[in-house]
C-alpha cells in the first residue's frame, strides 16, 4: 500500500541538492580526489577536557535517568555565567535559560510554541533552511527578508511592508551569519528592538556562530542590546564553538515567557539532553578561555590561506570573513550559482554550496566552508588555477 506524506511535509520547498549530490557521486565513482568545502561541520575533534568530563559523567548512575525538563540547574547556571563573562548579559538561570538538543531543535520548535495559523514569520534569505520549514510546520506564513551586499547582508527593515509587519509574530535573525559571514551592528539590532516593540513581535536570534569571531573583535549577543530581553530569545549552541556537532547540545536564553513556551513544547516532544552531555558541556563552557583560542585560530589561518589564494586568481568580489567559517563568494563570468558549483566539481573536484541552496537571494554566489586543512585549501586554489578559473 503506498503512503503519501502530510500536506505539512509536502509544502516544504524541494531539496536543492539533488543534482549536486549526483555530480559529487559521479566524480567519486570516477576516482576523483574530492576536496569537500561544502558542509558546515567542523573537522577538528572535540577537545579532550570535554571528552574526559563526558566519560566521568557517563559512569555516574545519577546521570542515567531522564534529564530534567529545561536542563540541569548546574548547566543553566554555567550558561548564565558564560553570558555574563562573554557578553555582559545577566540571566536568571532558573527562568531565562534552558538546554536544547542543539540550536536547530530550538529553532524548529519555537514556532510551534508561538505561531498560530496565518501569523507571519520573517526570515533571512539567504539563510538556514530550518526557519522556513519550522514556520510551515506551525502553519505560519514565512516571508523572506533579502540579505543583500549593498546593505552589508543585513535585512532592509524599512522595506518590509506595513501590512506584513502588522501580521508579524516572529522574526528570525542570525549573526554572525551563515552563509554570508556578515556581523550585525548595534544600530541594526537597536532598530530591530524598536520595531519588535512597536509591532509586538518576537525576535529569535540564531547565535550558532556567536563565538567564532577573529582577532580582538566580538560579535554582539542580541540580548546585550538595550531592551532586547523584552522581546528576544537567543538560540545558541556548543556545536560550532567546541567542535561538538555530533553531541547535540545547545541552549535557549532570553525572555522568560519565550524560554518557558519553548520548553513546554519540548516537554511534549523530547525528554531533554543526556545529563552526561550536559555535564561535559559545563566543562566546555567553564574552560572556554583555555579551549577556544586554539579552535578559532585554526579558522583564522584557513581564512587567510583561502582568501589570499582565490584573490590572487582574480576572485575579488567577496569580503574576507571576520567571523564564522564560511566565505561567501560572488561568481565570476555571469554563471548561475548552480553552474558555478557544477564547474568546480567537474573541473576541479571541489565541492562547494550554491548560494541558491540558502534561498533565492543567494543566486550569483557560492559558499566555501573552511572545514578542511590549509594544505587542502592550497590544493583547491591550485586546481582552480590549473582549470583557468
Ligand atoms: C549549524 C547551524 C545551526 C545548528 O546547530 P546545532 O548543531 O543544531 O546547534 C543553527 N543555525 C545555523 C545558522 C547553523 O549554521
XYZ file of C-alpha atoms and ligand atoms in Angstrom:
404
model
C 0.000 0.000 0.000
C 1.536 3.363 -0.961
C 1.539 6.188 1.571
C 1.866 9.863 0.846
C 3.273 12.380 3.303
C 1.174 15.051 5.026
C 0.339 18.360 3.385
C 2.562 19.909 6.022
C 5.575 17.957 4.819
C 4.841 18.252 1.125
C 4.531 22.048 1.500
C 8.285 22.298 2.178
C 10.442 23.691 -0.634
C 12.155 20.951 -2.691
C 15.538 19.657 -1.633
C 18.045 21.795 -3.566
C 20.976 19.390 -3.683
C 19.679 16.527 -5.838
C 21.731 17.374 -8.916
C 24.807 18.299 -6.899
C 24.712 15.061 -4.975
C 24.566 13.185 -8.259
C 27.586 15.074 -9.633
C 29.522 14.501 -6.421
C 28.759 10.759 -6.540
C 29.778 10.524 -10.186
C 33.059 12.301 -9.513
C 33.778 9.951 -6.619
C 32.981 6.922 -8.795
C 35.463 8.222 -11.380
C 38.024 8.144 -8.573
C 38.367 11.935 -8.280
C 40.057 13.076 -5.051
C 37.257 15.326 -3.810
C 38.024 18.419 -1.709
C 34.873 18.946 0.311
C 34.244 22.612 1.099
C 30.526 22.007 1.170
C 29.483 21.104 4.665
C 29.412 23.409 7.671
C 30.621 20.791 10.107
C 33.921 21.308 11.968
C 36.579 18.742 11.020
C 38.577 19.196 14.246
C 37.939 16.823 17.176
C 36.144 17.788 20.387
C 38.777 18.822 22.990
C 39.904 16.131 25.454
C 38.762 18.047 28.558
C 35.191 17.716 27.285
C 35.510 14.050 26.359
C 37.047 13.283 29.770
C 34.163 15.056 31.525
C 31.695 13.010 29.486
C 33.440 9.756 30.376
C 33.368 10.560 34.054
C 29.742 11.667 33.971
C 28.703 8.616 31.969
C 29.959 6.390 34.795
C 27.737 8.119 37.331
C 24.338 6.379 37.550
C 22.716 9.645 38.638
C 23.144 10.747 35.021
C 21.428 7.703 33.542
C 17.847 8.746 34.200
C 15.586 11.123 32.307
C 17.017 14.624 32.283
C 15.060 17.435 33.960
C 12.770 19.421 31.691
C 14.747 22.546 30.979
C 18.185 21.126 31.774
C 20.357 20.622 34.854
C 20.477 23.599 37.221
C 24.286 23.448 37.008
C 24.148 23.607 33.210
C 21.776 26.585 33.197
C 23.994 28.368 35.740
C 27.023 27.738 33.544
C 25.138 29.196 30.574
C 24.309 32.266 32.674
C 27.998 32.563 33.654
C 29.020 32.336 30.001
C 26.634 35.168 29.086
C 27.871 37.283 31.975
C 31.556 36.756 31.160
C 31.474 36.854 27.372
C 28.607 39.227 26.660
C 27.901 41.157 29.897
C 24.334 39.804 29.843
C 22.740 38.902 33.188
C 20.338 35.974 33.085
C 18.199 34.363 35.739
C 19.398 30.776 35.286
C 16.057 29.377 36.511
C 13.756 31.268 34.198
C 15.790 32.684 31.364
C 17.878 29.706 30.202
C 17.166 26.166 29.043
C 19.014 23.266 27.422
C 18.350 22.332 23.794
C 19.222 19.291 21.696
C 21.257 21.635 19.508
C 20.133 25.095 18.447
C 18.407 23.567 15.416
C 15.965 21.851 17.732
C 15.118 25.144 19.427
C 14.652 26.912 16.089
C 12.422 24.097 14.854
C 10.217 24.041 17.949
C 9.913 27.762 18.666
C 7.192 28.423 16.044
C 5.101 25.574 17.475
C 5.093 27.457 20.767
C 4.209 30.915 19.442
C 2.805 30.799 15.914
C -0.869 30.471 15.083
C -2.029 29.636 11.567
C -1.740 32.724 9.397
C 0.848 34.513 11.529
C 3.756 35.929 9.534
C 7.308 34.832 10.331
C 10.119 36.912 8.837
C 13.298 35.037 7.968
C 16.614 35.896 6.286
C 17.225 34.924 2.637
C 19.827 33.505 2.103
C 19.638 31.612 5.383
C 19.489 28.397 7.314
C 16.532 26.475 5.836
C 15.007 25.478 9.186
C 13.450 28.927 9.838
C 11.180 28.395 6.875
C 10.333 24.732 7.381
C 9.616 25.245 11.085
C 7.274 28.111 10.208
C 5.403 25.982 7.669
C 5.091 23.111 10.158
C 3.422 25.502 12.588
C 1.005 26.825 9.944
C 2.707 30.212 9.788
C 3.420 32.247 6.673
C 7.159 32.585 6.026
C 8.150 35.926 4.485
C 11.731 36.346 3.257
C 13.924 39.316 4.135
C 16.631 39.534 1.426
C 20.216 39.918 2.661
C 21.987 41.963 0.021
C 25.577 43.037 -0.314
C 24.649 46.718 -0.666
C 23.107 46.515 2.836
C 26.074 44.613 4.293
C 23.880 41.499 4.312
C 21.538 42.977 6.914
C 17.814 42.948 6.065
C 16.401 46.288 4.927
C 13.876 46.749 7.722
C 12.307 49.801 6.062
C 11.466 47.687 3.009
C 9.130 45.371 4.926
C 5.565 46.426 4.071
C 3.366 47.784 6.892
C 0.669 45.153 6.412
C 3.278 42.399 6.707
C 4.688 43.935 9.892
C 1.204 44.137 11.347
C 0.762 40.402 10.894
C 4.298 39.521 12.013
C 4.594 37.450 15.169
C 8.221 36.344 14.901
C 11.430 37.462 13.209
C 14.389 35.117 12.809
C 17.864 36.633 12.587
C 21.315 35.018 12.509
C 24.575 36.921 13.162
C 27.417 36.142 12.669
C 25.597 34.961 9.581
C 25.583 31.685 7.754
C 26.136 31.789 4.763
C 27.313 35.415 4.257
C 29.653 35.646 7.313
C 28.256 39.145 7.997
C 28.168 40.635 11.502
C 25.307 42.686 12.927
C 25.799 46.220 14.208
C 24.420 47.643 17.454
C 22.497 50.192 15.437
C 20.775 47.472 13.400
C 19.859 45.425 16.472
C 18.529 48.552 18.228
C 16.251 49.207 15.291
C 15.030 45.593 15.413
C 14.185 46.034 19.113
C 12.273 49.243 18.395
C 10.261 47.601 15.638
C 9.589 44.457 17.660
C 8.155 46.632 20.433
C 6.138 48.737 18.025
C 4.578 45.783 16.186
C 4.602 43.299 19.057
C 6.677 40.556 17.508
C 9.222 38.139 18.939
C 12.872 38.220 17.837
C 14.622 34.848 17.717
C 18.338 35.264 17.220
C 20.204 32.202 15.969
C 23.575 32.598 17.659
C 25.254 29.407 16.417
C 28.410 31.376 15.403
C 28.401 33.973 18.171
C 31.828 32.849 19.395
C 33.504 32.215 16.030
C 34.988 35.692 15.561
C 38.577 36.558 14.615
C 41.063 38.934 16.197
C 40.051 41.138 19.069
C 36.579 41.633 17.646
C 33.483 40.290 19.386
C 30.110 39.525 17.896
C 27.080 41.064 19.569
C 24.715 38.891 21.510
C 21.216 40.142 20.672
C 20.473 40.001 24.410
C 23.186 42.588 25.065
C 21.181 45.213 23.178
C 19.172 47.553 25.426
C 15.551 46.381 25.558
C 16.248 43.109 23.711
C 15.399 40.942 26.691
C 11.824 42.340 26.492
C 11.328 40.901 23.001
C 14.007 38.329 22.324
C 15.288 34.829 22.671
C 18.721 33.655 21.596
C 19.336 30.095 20.384
C 22.951 29.192 20.909
C 24.976 26.051 20.656
C 28.139 24.267 21.652
C 28.300 22.646 18.193
C 30.418 25.145 16.310
C 32.229 26.726 19.284
C 33.662 23.478 20.659
C 33.580 21.101 17.648
C 30.610 19.257 19.141
C 28.097 18.982 16.288
C 27.526 15.289 16.912
C 26.870 15.726 20.628
C 23.568 17.548 20.162
C 23.529 20.254 22.788
C 22.654 23.916 22.688
C 20.750 26.405 24.796
C 17.989 28.979 24.688
C 18.321 32.244 26.612
C 16.127 35.301 26.851
C 12.651 36.457 27.841
C 11.225 34.048 30.480
C 7.897 33.604 28.634
C 9.729 32.698 25.434
C 12.024 30.219 27.168
C 9.143 28.602 29.088
C 6.908 28.397 25.976
C 9.677 26.662 24.064
C 10.338 24.319 26.984
C 6.602 23.469 27.171
C 6.641 22.292 23.537
C 9.768 20.255 24.213
C 8.217 18.643 27.273
C 5.632 17.142 24.930
C 8.078 16.003 22.275
C 11.507 15.162 23.665
C 12.826 14.490 27.132
C 15.880 16.706 27.109
C 19.625 16.286 26.736
C 21.508 13.311 28.280
C 22.737 14.582 31.657
C 26.281 13.353 30.979
C 26.390 15.509 27.840
C 25.188 18.466 29.905
C 27.970 17.775 32.446
C 30.558 17.634 29.654
C 29.195 20.913 28.303
C 29.604 22.538 31.696
C 33.299 21.583 31.436
C 33.419 23.067 27.934
C 31.913 26.425 28.930
C 33.970 26.591 32.116
C 37.190 26.054 30.136
C 36.217 28.444 27.346
C 39.301 30.661 27.696
C 41.601 27.656 27.668
C 39.952 25.742 24.811
C 38.580 28.302 22.444
C 41.609 30.356 21.254
C 43.211 27.348 19.568
C 39.905 26.356 17.916
C 39.259 29.787 16.434
C 42.878 30.335 15.370
C 42.599 27.307 13.072
C 39.802 29.025 11.134
C 41.666 32.306 11.126
C 44.632 30.602 9.446
C 42.390 28.953 6.870
C 40.564 32.181 6.042
C 43.909 33.785 5.256
C 45.070 30.941 3.022
C 41.838 30.720 1.063
C 41.182 34.448 0.756
C 44.718 35.182 -0.446
C 44.640 32.137 -2.702
C 41.492 32.981 -4.610
C 42.212 36.710 -4.636
C 45.482 36.039 -6.437
C 43.439 34.194 -9.095
C 41.332 37.310 -9.611
C 38.359 36.396 -7.419
C 37.862 39.686 -5.645
C 34.117 40.015 -5.157
C 33.912 38.780 -1.587
C 34.623 40.083 1.897
C 37.311 38.315 3.901
C 35.264 36.944 6.783
C 35.801 38.272 10.297
C 33.553 35.575 11.726
C 32.108 32.079 11.033
C 33.988 29.571 8.892
C 32.375 30.497 5.583
C 33.455 32.566 2.601
C 30.540 33.918 0.542
C 31.887 34.485 -2.942
C 30.275 36.254 -5.879
C 30.550 34.141 -9.057
C 32.599 35.394 -11.985
C 31.574 35.332 -15.604
C 27.817 35.537 -15.152
C 27.500 31.929 -14.098
C 24.462 30.917 -12.091
C 25.115 29.502 -8.629
C 24.392 26.000 -9.803
C 26.626 26.337 -12.895
C 29.472 27.647 -10.756
C 29.177 24.817 -8.275
C 28.948 22.262 -11.090
C 32.075 23.655 -12.777
C 34.008 23.450 -9.517
C 33.056 19.807 -9.038
C 33.572 18.710 -12.608
C 36.750 20.627 -13.429
C 38.425 20.769 -10.014
C 36.880 18.080 -7.819
C 35.909 20.806 -5.339
C 32.538 20.630 -3.601
C 31.017 23.959 -2.528
C 27.409 25.011 -1.888
C 25.427 27.046 -4.438
C 24.060 30.267 -2.977
C 20.550 29.330 -4.081
C 20.555 26.405 -1.630
C 20.034 29.090 1.034
C 17.275 30.961 -0.789
C 16.655 32.926 -3.999
C 18.743 35.919 -2.875
C 21.770 33.618 -2.863
C 21.701 33.486 -6.681
C 25.056 34.526 -8.129
C 27.008 33.346 -5.068
C 28.571 30.177 -3.744
C 29.662 29.303 -0.209
C 33.040 27.867 0.711
C 33.169 26.121 4.099
C 36.622 26.184 5.705
C 36.210 22.790 7.288
C 39.328 21.250 5.830
C 43.035 21.911 6.446
C 45.285 24.593 4.929
C 47.119 22.170 2.625
C 43.846 21.070 1.060
C 42.764 24.707 0.693
C 46.028 25.485 -1.119
C 45.448 22.437 -3.300
C 41.922 23.720 -4.059
C 43.337 27.085 -5.189
C 45.924 25.313 -7.346
C 43.262 23.212 -9.023
C 41.231 26.338 -9.762
C 44.282 27.979 -11.274
C 45.001 24.903 -13.438
C 41.390 24.888 -14.636
C 41.710 28.533 -15.657
C 39.146 29.652 -13.093
C 24.977 24.726 12.371
C 23.869 25.706 12.466
C 22.824 25.541 13.386
C 22.572 24.282 14.152
O 23.486 23.903 15.039
P 23.181 22.830 16.151
O 24.186 21.776 15.916
O 21.783 22.308 15.989
O 23.346 23.564 17.406
C 21.897 26.540 13.518
N 21.940 27.640 12.761
C 22.900 27.826 11.855
C 22.885 29.065 11.048
C 23.888 26.855 11.656
O 24.798 27.026 10.708
